[in-house]
Amino acid sequence: MTKHAWDNYVRYAWGKNELRPISKRAHTGSIFGAASLGLTIVDGLDTLYIMGLHDEFKQGREWIATNLKNLEDINADFSVFETNIRYVGGLLTCFSLTGDVMFRDKAEEIAKKLLPAFHTPTGIPNALVNFKTGASKNYGWASGGSSILSEFGTLHLEFSYLSDVTGNPVFREKVDTIRNVLQNMDKPKGLYPNYLNPKTGKWGQQHMSMGALGDSFYEYLLKAWIQSAKQDHEAREMYDTAMDAVVTHMLQTSQSGLMYFTELKYERVEHKMDHLACFSGGLLALGAQTLRNTVSTKHIEVAEGIANTCHESYVRTNVKLGPESFKFTEAVEAKALRTNDKYYILRPEVIETYFYLWRLTKNQKYRDWGWDAVQALEKHCRTSSGYTGIKNVYQDDPVKDDVQQSFFIAETLKYLYLLFSDDSLISLDEWVYNTEGHPLPIKGVNPYYREHQP
Ligand code: DMJ
C-alpha cells in the first residue's frame, strides 16, 4: 500500500505537496498551498525508512537536500503548527534514525522561519507566519484574534529536541514560555479552553474539546514527560490534572454503553465526538501504562471504551471507515447526521489507537480491527494511481475527494505497519511519537538521541 501511494506521488506530483490520485496531478489546495515544498516526501520519509524502502528513502532524501531551500523567498503564510509537526518533526525523525545532519540542519532552518510568530506580548505564538516577511497573525475565525490550544500546545517535543541536537537554546526557550503561561492561567473546572489571546493572555471562548482545536495539546503534556525520560514532572502533573478534569466533565456513556468524549461550550454539552478525538484511546492507554497509579485502571478502561466506540463509528457505516465527526442522540449513536460530517479523508486516529492498545494490551481484536480497516481502505480508497478520501461513508459507492493526504503515509500506513510488526520496531520504551506519527527518541534511553556535543 505504501509503495502504491508513494510511487504514484512520485509519478504524478513529485516535489509538490500532495497527490490528486484520480486527476493524476498535484493537489494545490493543501494546507501548504501550491508551493513545491515536497510535503508528502518530508512527511512520508521516515515511514519509508521504517518499512525498509531504502531506494525510495534515498530518492526523497536527495529531493530534500537539493530542493527544500530558499524559504525566505516564499511570500506566503504557513501554519506554525502544521510546519512543526510535519516538517520539523519529520526531518528530526530522519536525523535521529540515520544520523544524517542534512536532516537536522533543514529542521533548524525551517524552525527558524517560525520564530517571528512568537513575538507576541505573552510569547504565545500566532497561528500563521509569512516565511518572507516574518509577519504573523491569527485566523480571523478564532475567537477575537485568539491562538489555538492544539496548535501552540503542540510544539514542545520538536522544539526541545531541536535545541538538544543543535545546541541552540532558543527553541526550548519558546516552548518553556508557553508552558509557563499555561501553568499560571486559571482553568475553569480544571479544563483548558481551546482559545487563548496571545496579546492579552486571556482565554477566548470557553470551548473545550478532545477533538479539533484541543487534541494534541493533551498529547504533548504526556509525551514531553516520556521524552524527558520521566524527568519533566511538571508536564506529567499538568497531564494528570488536565485528564482528570476531562474525564470528570467530558466523558459520557451512551444509552447502549458506548463511552465518548463530549465537547463543552461554556456550560453547554455537545454530544459529538470528532474522528480526531479517537486518538485519545491510545493516549490514555500510554499514560496509564507508563505510570501505574490509582488512576491507571480507570484510564485503561476508558482507553478501551473509546477504542470500542471509535470502532463502532467505523462498523456503523457502509464502507467500514468512520466519519469525520459523530453524534450521540436518542435516535443514533456513533453516527454522523450532517452531510458535512460524513466524509473520511484517510485519517489515522482510530488506527493509531488500535496500534497503542495492541502494543499495550496484546488483545488480538485490535489487530483484527486494523485488518478490517485495511480491507476497507483497499476497497473504497485505493485507485489505480494512489489513495483517495471519500465524501460519504454511509454510501456503498461514495464519491471520491481525489486527495491523498500527506498524513496517509506519515501516520495511517505507518501505524498499520507497526500494528503488525514486532514490538521492538520503534519500541515504545525508546521512542515517543509526535502527533504526526514521527517517532522521536527518548532522552538518555535511546542511543539515537544524538545530542549536540559542544
Ligand atoms: C495530522 O496532521 C495529525 O495527526 C494532527 O495531530 C491531527 N490531524 C492530522 C491527521 O488527521
Short mmCIF file of C-alpha atoms and ligand atoms in Angstrom, two decimals:
data_model
loop_
_atom_site.label_atom_id
_atom_site.label_comp_id
_atom_site.label_asym_id
_atom_site.label_seq_id
_atom_site.Cartn_x
_atom_site.Cartn_y
_atom_site.Cartn_z
CA MET A 1 0.00 0.00 0.00
CA THR A 2 2.81 2.40 0.87
CA LYS A 3 4.65 1.62 -2.36
CA HIS A 4 1.47 2.30 -4.29
CA ALA A 5 0.84 5.61 -2.51
CA TRP A 6 4.47 6.71 -2.84
CA ASP A 7 5.09 5.57 -6.44
CA ASN A 8 2.05 7.42 -7.70
CA TYR A 9 3.02 10.57 -5.82
CA VAL A 10 6.45 10.27 -7.47
CA ARG A 11 4.89 9.72 -10.88
CA TYR A 12 2.29 12.48 -10.85
CA ALA A 13 3.16 15.05 -8.18
CA TRP A 14 6.87 14.76 -7.43
CA GLY A 15 8.13 17.73 -5.39
CA LYS A 16 4.63 19.15 -4.99
CA ASN A 17 2.82 18.87 -1.69
CA GLU A 18 0.22 16.18 -2.22
CA LEU A 19 -1.17 13.92 -4.94
CA ARG A 20 -4.59 14.01 -6.54
CA PRO A 21 -4.81 10.31 -7.43
CA ILE A 22 -7.79 10.49 -9.77
CA SER A 23 -6.88 13.58 -11.76
CA LYS A 24 -3.25 12.40 -11.61
CA ARG A 25 -1.74 15.75 -10.73
CA ALA A 26 -0.64 17.78 -7.72
CA HIS A 27 -3.11 18.87 -5.07
CA THR A 28 -2.53 22.62 -4.88
CA GLY A 29 -5.23 23.30 -2.29
CA SER A 30 -3.35 21.56 0.51
CA ILE A 31 -2.54 23.36 3.77
CA PHE A 32 0.85 24.23 2.27
CA GLY A 33 -0.74 25.50 -0.92
CA ALA A 34 0.69 25.35 -4.41
CA ALA A 35 4.34 25.87 -3.48
CA SER A 36 6.63 22.94 -4.28
CA LEU A 37 7.51 22.08 -0.71
CA GLY A 38 7.54 18.31 -1.08
CA LEU A 39 5.17 17.83 1.84
CA THR A 40 4.46 14.17 1.04
CA ILE A 41 8.21 13.50 0.81
CA VAL A 42 9.12 15.07 4.16
CA ASP A 43 6.08 13.70 5.95
CA GLY A 44 6.37 10.20 4.48
CA LEU A 45 10.12 9.67 4.54
CA ASP A 46 10.51 8.09 7.98
CA THR A 47 7.73 5.64 7.10
CA LEU A 48 9.72 4.54 4.06
CA TYR A 49 12.80 4.11 6.22
CA ILE A 50 10.99 2.12 8.88
CA MET A 51 9.48 -0.15 6.23
CA GLY A 52 12.89 -0.76 4.65
CA LEU A 53 12.03 1.01 1.39
CA HIS A 54 15.58 2.29 1.12
CA ASP A 55 15.70 3.24 -2.57
CA GLU A 56 12.59 5.35 -2.14
CA PHE A 57 14.04 6.84 1.03
CA LYS A 58 17.21 7.83 -0.81
CA GLN A 59 15.23 9.42 -3.60
CA GLY A 60 13.30 11.50 -1.07
CA ARG A 61 16.45 12.42 0.83
CA GLU A 62 18.04 13.75 -2.36
CA TRP A 63 14.98 15.85 -3.15
CA ILE A 64 15.10 17.43 0.31
CA ALA A 65 18.85 18.09 0.16
CA THR A 66 18.56 19.75 -3.25
CA ASN A 67 15.18 21.43 -3.28
CA LEU A 68 13.95 22.26 0.20
CA LYS A 69 15.68 25.64 0.47
CA ASN A 70 15.34 29.40 -0.07
CA LEU A 71 12.35 29.51 2.23
CA GLU A 72 12.89 33.24 2.78
CA ASP A 73 11.78 33.79 -0.83
CA ILE A 74 8.32 32.35 -0.25
CA ASN A 75 5.88 35.18 0.28
CA ALA A 76 3.06 33.14 1.81
CA ASP A 77 1.56 32.40 5.22
CA PHE A 78 2.23 28.99 6.76
CA SER A 79 0.77 27.34 9.81
CA VAL A 80 3.29 27.23 12.65
CA PHE A 81 1.68 24.05 14.00
CA GLU A 82 1.49 22.16 10.70
CA THR A 83 5.01 23.18 9.71
CA ASN A 84 6.26 21.99 13.05
CA ILE A 85 4.53 18.62 13.25
CA ARG A 86 5.02 17.63 9.59
CA TYR A 87 8.29 19.29 8.52
CA VAL A 88 10.29 19.82 11.70
CA GLY A 89 9.04 16.55 13.22
CA GLY A 90 9.53 14.52 10.03
CA LEU A 91 13.05 15.84 9.47
CA LEU A 92 14.10 15.31 13.08
CA THR A 93 12.98 11.69 12.96
CA CYS A 94 15.01 11.13 9.80
CA PHE A 95 18.01 12.73 11.51
CA SER A 96 17.62 10.51 14.54
CA LEU A 97 17.17 7.32 12.53
CA THR A 98 20.09 7.94 10.18
CA GLY A 99 22.46 10.45 11.82
CA ASP A 100 22.45 12.38 8.53
CA VAL A 101 22.98 16.00 9.64
CA MET A 102 21.36 17.35 6.49
CA PHE A 103 18.01 16.48 8.08
CA ARG A 104 18.87 18.23 11.36
CA ASP A 105 20.07 21.35 9.57
CA LYS A 106 16.93 21.55 7.42
CA ALA A 107 14.77 21.11 10.51
CA GLU A 108 16.57 24.00 12.20
CA GLU A 109 16.36 26.18 9.09
CA ILE A 110 12.61 25.65 8.88
CA ALA A 111 12.01 26.06 12.62
CA LYS A 112 13.84 29.41 12.49
CA LYS A 113 11.29 30.62 9.96
CA LEU A 114 8.62 30.02 12.60
CA LEU A 115 10.27 32.11 15.32
CA PRO A 116 8.80 35.52 14.34
CA ALA A 117 5.35 34.13 15.21
CA PHE A 118 6.43 34.05 18.87
CA HIS A 119 6.95 37.83 19.03
CA THR A 120 3.73 38.49 20.90
CA PRO A 121 3.23 40.14 24.31
CA THR A 122 2.80 36.76 26.01
CA GLY A 123 5.10 34.60 23.90
CA ILE A 124 2.12 32.50 22.81
CA PRO A 125 2.72 32.24 19.06
CA ASN A 126 0.35 33.40 16.37
CA ALA A 127 -1.01 30.65 14.12
CA LEU A 128 0.35 31.83 10.78
CA VAL A 129 3.70 33.24 9.72
CA ASN A 130 4.92 34.59 6.40
CA PHE A 131 8.28 32.99 5.54
CA LYS A 132 9.47 36.02 3.55
CA THR A 133 8.35 38.94 5.70
CA GLY A 134 8.13 37.28 9.11
CA ALA A 135 4.71 38.89 9.61
CA SER A 136 2.44 36.72 11.73
CA LYS A 137 -1.25 36.67 12.54
CA ASN A 138 -4.09 34.56 13.84
CA TYR A 139 -7.03 33.10 11.97
CA GLY A 140 -9.90 35.56 11.53
CA TRP A 141 -12.40 32.96 12.77
CA ALA A 142 -10.57 32.13 16.01
CA SER A 143 -12.39 33.87 18.87
CA GLY A 144 -11.34 37.53 18.65
CA GLY A 145 -7.75 37.02 17.50
CA SER A 146 -7.00 34.02 19.69
CA SER A 147 -4.34 31.39 19.20
CA ILE A 148 -5.46 27.76 19.33
CA LEU A 149 -4.64 25.38 22.15
CA SER A 150 -3.94 22.35 19.96
CA GLU A 151 -1.59 24.47 17.85
CA PHE A 152 0.58 26.40 20.31
CA GLY A 153 0.36 23.41 22.68
CA THR A 154 1.88 21.05 20.11
CA LEU A 155 5.41 22.32 19.72
CA HIS A 156 7.15 21.04 22.83
CA LEU A 157 8.54 17.72 21.60
CA GLU A 158 10.08 19.03 18.41
CA PHE A 159 11.39 22.31 19.84
CA SER A 160 13.01 20.67 22.89
CA TYR A 161 14.66 18.00 20.77
CA LEU A 162 15.81 20.56 18.24
CA SER A 163 17.56 22.55 20.96
CA ASP A 164 19.29 19.42 22.20
CA VAL A 165 20.56 18.32 18.79
CA THR A 166 21.60 21.77 17.56
CA GLY A 167 22.88 23.24 20.82
CA ASN A 168 20.68 26.28 20.09
CA PRO A 169 18.58 27.00 23.21
CA VAL A 170 16.14 29.35 21.50
CA PHE A 171 13.64 26.65 20.58
CA ARG A 172 13.33 25.25 24.09
CA GLU A 173 13.01 28.78 25.49
CA LYS A 174 9.96 29.35 23.28
CA VAL A 175 8.12 26.26 24.46
CA ASP A 176 9.09 26.81 28.09
CA THR A 177 7.45 30.23 27.87
CA ILE A 178 4.25 28.67 26.52
CA ARG A 179 4.32 26.13 29.34
CA ASN A 180 4.69 28.89 31.95
CA VAL A 181 1.80 30.91 30.57
CA LEU A 182 -0.44 27.85 30.68
CA GLN A 183 0.69 26.88 34.16
CA ASN A 184 -0.26 30.30 35.51
CA MET A 185 -3.69 30.54 33.89
CA ASP A 186 -6.90 29.95 35.81
CA LYS A 187 -8.56 26.88 34.40
CA PRO A 188 -12.35 26.71 34.51
CA LYS A 189 -13.09 23.48 36.44
CA GLY A 190 -9.50 22.46 35.71
CA LEU A 191 -10.22 22.46 31.96
CA TYR A 192 -8.28 24.19 29.19
CA PRO A 193 -10.34 26.26 26.73
CA ASN A 194 -9.33 25.95 23.06
CA TYR A 195 -8.72 29.68 22.55
CA LEU A 196 -6.13 31.92 24.18
CA ASN A 197 -5.45 35.51 23.16
CA PRO A 198 -1.68 35.99 22.67
CA LYS A 199 -1.92 39.73 23.30
CA THR A 200 -3.97 39.83 26.49
CA GLY A 201 -3.09 36.40 27.85
CA LYS A 202 -6.78 35.74 28.46
CA TRP A 203 -8.86 32.79 27.34
CA GLY A 204 -11.18 33.40 24.38
CA GLN A 205 -14.43 31.45 24.06
CA GLN A 206 -14.70 28.64 26.54
CA HIS A 207 -14.91 25.81 24.06
CA MET A 208 -13.31 22.59 25.29
CA SER A 209 -12.60 19.56 23.12
CA MET A 210 -10.58 16.36 22.86
CA GLY A 211 -11.05 16.69 19.10
CA ALA A 212 -10.30 19.61 16.77
CA LEU A 213 -8.64 22.62 18.46
CA GLY A 214 -7.76 20.78 21.69
CA ASP A 215 -6.50 17.25 20.96
CA SER A 216 -2.72 17.21 20.67
CA PHE A 217 -2.18 19.74 23.49
CA TYR A 218 -3.09 16.93 25.93
CA GLU A 219 -0.94 14.51 23.95
CA TYR A 220 2.18 16.68 24.24
CA LEU A 221 1.89 17.01 28.02
CA LEU A 222 2.20 13.28 28.48
CA LYS A 223 4.74 12.87 25.73
CA ALA A 224 7.01 15.69 26.97
CA TRP A 225 7.30 13.71 30.19
CA ILE A 226 8.05 10.49 28.28
CA GLN A 227 10.55 12.24 26.01
CA SER A 228 12.44 13.58 29.04
CA ALA A 229 12.79 10.02 30.42
CA LYS A 230 10.19 10.96 33.04
CA GLN A 231 12.20 13.94 34.31
CA ASP A 232 9.76 16.67 33.24
CA HIS A 233 7.49 16.24 36.26
CA GLU A 234 5.66 19.48 35.57
CA ALA A 235 4.42 18.06 32.25
CA ARG A 236 3.23 14.85 33.87
CA GLU A 237 1.39 16.76 36.58
CA MET A 238 -0.28 19.00 34.03
CA TYR A 239 -1.31 15.93 32.04
CA ASP A 240 -2.73 14.15 35.10
CA THR A 241 -4.66 17.20 36.26
CA ALA A 242 -5.96 18.03 32.79
CA MET A 243 -7.08 14.47 32.08
CA ASP A 244 -8.70 14.21 35.46
CA ALA A 245 -10.84 17.26 34.60
CA VAL A 246 -11.55 15.94 31.09
CA VAL A 247 -12.64 12.53 32.36
CA THR A 248 -14.77 14.12 35.09
CA HIS A 249 -16.51 16.72 32.92
CA MET A 250 -16.40 15.47 29.35
CA LEU A 251 -16.63 11.68 29.45
CA GLN A 252 -20.10 10.22 28.92
CA THR A 253 -21.57 6.79 28.41
CA SER A 254 -24.39 6.41 25.89
CA GLN A 255 -27.64 4.57 26.50
CA SER A 256 -26.23 1.40 24.98
CA GLY A 257 -22.99 1.73 26.93
CA LEU A 258 -20.61 3.43 24.47
CA MET A 259 -18.05 5.73 26.11
CA TYR A 260 -17.32 9.02 24.37
CA PHE A 261 -15.88 12.46 24.97
CA THR A 262 -18.35 15.32 24.60
CA GLU A 263 -17.43 18.88 23.71
CA LEU A 264 -18.24 21.78 26.02
CA LYS A 265 -19.26 25.31 25.06
CA TYR A 266 -19.31 27.10 28.39
CA GLU A 267 -21.94 25.10 30.30
CA ARG A 268 -23.49 23.56 27.18
CA VAL A 269 -22.64 19.92 26.48
CA GLU A 270 -22.44 18.82 22.84
CA HIS A 271 -22.83 15.10 22.39
CA LYS A 272 -20.49 14.87 19.46
CA MET A 273 -17.06 13.36 19.02
CA ASP A 274 -14.58 14.04 16.21
CA HIS A 275 -12.63 11.33 14.43
CA LEU A 276 -9.62 13.37 15.61
CA ALA A 277 -10.61 12.71 19.25
CA CYS A 278 -10.26 8.95 18.67
CA PHE A 279 -6.50 9.33 19.23
CA SER A 280 -7.34 9.69 22.93
CA GLY A 281 -7.79 5.92 23.36
CA GLY A 282 -4.11 5.43 22.57
CA LEU A 283 -3.08 8.40 24.68
CA LEU A 284 -4.94 7.26 27.80
CA ALA A 285 -3.52 3.76 27.45
CA LEU A 286 0.01 5.11 27.07
CA GLY A 287 -0.43 7.36 30.10
CA ALA A 288 -1.85 4.51 32.16
CA GLN A 289 0.93 2.13 31.21
CA THR A 290 3.79 4.50 31.92
CA LEU A 291 2.61 5.34 35.41
CA ARG A 292 0.92 2.60 37.38
CA ASN A 293 -1.06 4.57 39.93
CA THR A 294 -4.62 4.55 41.20
CA VAL A 295 -5.94 6.34 38.13
CA SER A 296 -4.35 3.93 35.67
CA THR A 297 -7.02 1.27 35.94
CA LYS A 298 -9.71 3.81 35.17
CA HIS A 299 -7.74 5.27 32.26
CA ILE A 300 -7.09 1.93 30.62
CA GLU A 301 -10.80 1.15 30.91
CA VAL A 302 -11.65 4.48 29.26
CA ALA A 303 -8.99 3.89 26.60
CA GLU A 304 -10.57 0.56 25.69
CA GLY A 305 -14.03 2.11 25.80
CA ILE A 306 -13.03 4.93 23.44
CA ALA A 307 -11.34 2.45 21.08
CA ASN A 308 -14.54 0.42 21.03
CA THR A 309 -16.71 3.48 20.33
CA CYS A 310 -14.44 4.62 17.52
CA HIS A 311 -14.52 1.11 16.09
CA GLU A 312 -18.34 1.28 16.27
CA SER A 313 -18.24 4.55 14.33
CA TYR A 314 -16.48 2.56 11.57
CA VAL A 315 -18.70 -0.54 11.76
CA ARG A 316 -21.90 1.51 11.53
CA THR A 317 -21.06 2.84 8.07
CA ASN A 318 -21.45 1.25 4.64
CA VAL A 319 -17.75 1.43 3.82
CA LYS A 320 -16.47 0.42 7.27
CA LEU A 321 -14.39 3.58 7.61
CA GLY A 322 -15.50 6.20 10.10
CA PRO A 323 -16.97 9.68 9.59
CA GLU A 324 -15.21 12.95 10.40
CA SER A 325 -17.48 13.52 13.38
CA PHE A 326 -20.25 11.51 15.00
CA LYS A 327 -23.15 12.17 17.35
CA PHE A 328 -24.97 10.62 20.24
CA THR A 329 -28.70 11.38 20.39
CA GLU A 330 -31.76 9.45 21.49
CA ALA A 331 -32.05 8.10 17.96
CA VAL A 332 -28.46 7.41 16.91
CA GLU A 333 -25.13 6.56 18.48
CA ALA A 334 -21.68 6.96 16.96
CA LYS A 335 -23.09 8.12 13.62
CA ALA A 336 -22.77 11.34 11.64
CA LEU A 337 -26.04 13.15 10.96
CA ARG A 338 -24.99 16.14 8.86
CA THR A 339 -23.67 15.72 5.31
CA ASN A 340 -20.64 17.80 6.27
CA ASP A 341 -19.60 15.28 8.90
CA LYS A 342 -19.84 12.16 6.74
CA TYR A 343 -16.51 12.26 4.95
CA TYR A 344 -13.36 10.20 5.58
CA ILE A 345 -10.03 11.70 4.48
CA LEU A 346 -7.62 8.82 5.20
CA ARG A 347 -7.21 9.95 8.80
CA PRO A 348 -5.09 7.85 11.20
CA GLU A 349 -6.50 8.38 14.71
CA VAL A 350 -8.57 5.22 15.03
CA ILE A 351 -5.77 3.02 13.71
CA GLU A 352 -3.30 4.90 15.93
CA THR A 353 -5.39 3.90 18.95
CA TYR A 354 -5.52 0.26 17.75
CA PHE A 355 -1.72 0.37 17.50
CA TYR A 356 -1.21 1.58 21.08
CA LEU A 357 -3.80 -0.78 22.50
CA TRP A 358 -2.34 -3.72 20.64
CA ARG A 359 1.15 -2.98 21.95
CA LEU A 360 -0.06 -2.30 25.48
CA THR A 361 -2.77 -4.97 25.98
CA LYS A 362 -1.96 -7.63 23.35
CA ASN A 363 -5.67 -8.14 22.74
CA GLN A 364 -5.95 -9.70 19.26
CA LYS A 365 -9.09 -7.74 18.47
CA TYR A 366 -7.04 -4.60 17.81
CA ARG A 367 -5.13 -6.35 15.06
CA ASP A 368 -8.40 -7.72 13.67
CA TRP A 369 -9.94 -4.24 13.63
CA GLY A 370 -6.83 -2.84 11.95
CA TRP A 371 -7.03 -5.55 9.33
CA ASP A 372 -10.69 -4.70 8.68
CA ALA A 373 -9.63 -1.10 8.10
CA VAL A 374 -7.01 -2.29 5.59
CA GLN A 375 -9.70 -4.18 3.65
CA ALA A 376 -11.96 -1.14 3.65
CA LEU A 377 -9.15 1.17 2.51
CA GLU A 378 -8.32 -1.22 -0.32
CA LYS A 379 -11.93 -1.48 -1.39
CA HIS A 380 -13.00 2.14 -1.20
CA CYS A 381 -9.94 4.38 -1.15
CA ARG A 382 -7.47 2.66 -3.46
CA THR A 383 -7.46 3.88 -7.04
CA SER A 384 -5.17 2.89 -9.89
CA SER A 385 -2.99 5.93 -9.08
CA GLY A 386 -2.89 6.22 -5.30
CA TYR A 387 -5.33 6.55 -2.42
CA THR A 388 -8.23 8.96 -2.08
CA GLY A 389 -10.58 10.13 0.66
CA ILE A 390 -14.34 9.66 0.28
CA LYS A 391 -17.22 12.04 0.76
CA ASN A 392 -19.90 9.92 2.41
CA VAL A 393 -19.12 6.83 4.45
CA TYR A 394 -22.82 5.89 4.53
CA GLN A 395 -22.99 5.13 0.80
CA ASP A 396 -21.97 1.86 -0.87
CA ASP A 397 -20.04 3.56 -3.63
CA PRO A 398 -19.20 7.05 -2.36
CA VAL A 399 -17.83 9.94 -4.38
CA LYS A 400 -14.06 10.24 -4.00
CA ASP A 401 -12.41 13.51 -2.90
CA ASP A 402 -9.33 12.98 -5.07
CA VAL A 403 -6.76 13.84 -2.37
CA GLN A 404 -4.02 11.64 -0.94
CA GLN A 405 -3.31 13.45 2.32
CA SER A 406 0.34 13.53 3.38
CA PHE A 407 -0.59 12.02 6.76
CA PHE A 408 -1.76 8.86 4.97
CA ILE A 409 1.85 7.71 4.50
CA ALA A 410 3.16 9.54 7.60
CA GLU A 411 0.62 8.08 10.01
CA THR A 412 -2.15 5.81 8.73
CA LEU A 413 0.13 3.42 6.86
CA LYS A 414 2.90 3.67 9.46
CA TYR A 415 0.60 2.75 12.34
CA LEU A 416 -0.88 -0.10 10.29
CA TYR A 417 2.58 -1.45 9.55
CA LEU A 418 3.62 -1.18 13.19
CA LEU A 419 0.38 -2.82 14.31
CA PHE A 420 1.50 -5.96 12.50
CA SER A 421 5.21 -5.70 13.43
CA ASP A 422 7.19 -6.86 16.45
CA ASP A 423 7.10 -4.56 19.46
CA SER A 424 10.83 -3.99 19.10
CA LEU A 425 10.29 -2.00 15.88
CA ILE A 426 10.24 1.62 17.12
CA SER A 427 9.69 0.39 20.64
CA LEU A 428 7.52 2.47 22.94
CA ASP A 429 10.29 2.13 25.52
CA GLU A 430 12.72 4.06 23.35
CA TRP A 431 10.62 6.30 21.14
CA VAL A 432 7.79 8.76 21.54
CA TYR A 433 5.66 9.60 18.51
CA ASN A 434 4.92 13.18 17.67
CA THR A 435 1.33 13.99 16.73
CA GLU A 436 2.06 13.36 13.05
CA GLY A 437 3.36 9.85 13.75
CA HIS A 438 7.05 10.80 13.64
CA PRO A 439 8.94 8.91 16.35
CA LEU A 440 11.39 10.98 18.38
CA PRO A 441 13.98 9.32 20.63
CA ILE A 442 13.65 9.28 24.42
CA LYS A 443 16.46 11.21 26.07
CA GLY A 444 19.02 9.22 28.00
CA VAL A 445 17.42 5.94 26.98
CA ASN A 446 17.65 5.83 23.21
CA PRO A 447 21.17 5.94 21.68
CA TYR A 448 19.66 7.57 18.60
CA TYR A 449 19.05 10.78 20.57
CA ARG A 450 22.28 12.23 19.11
CA GLU A 451 22.53 15.19 21.45
CA HIS A 452 24.78 18.05 20.30
CA GLN A 453 28.32 17.76 21.68
CA PRO A 454 29.85 21.21 22.31
C1 DMJ B 1 -2.48 15.05 11.45
O1 DMJ B 1 -1.88 16.13 10.82
C2 DMJ B 1 -2.09 14.97 12.90
O2 DMJ B 1 -2.41 13.71 13.39
C3 DMJ B 1 -2.77 16.03 13.73
O3 DMJ B 1 -2.48 15.88 15.10
C4 DMJ B 1 -4.25 15.96 13.53
N1 DMJ B 1 -4.67 15.89 12.16
C5 DMJ B 1 -3.95 15.10 11.20
C6 DMJ B 1 -4.49 13.74 10.90
O4 DMJ B 1 -5.81 13.55 11.00
#
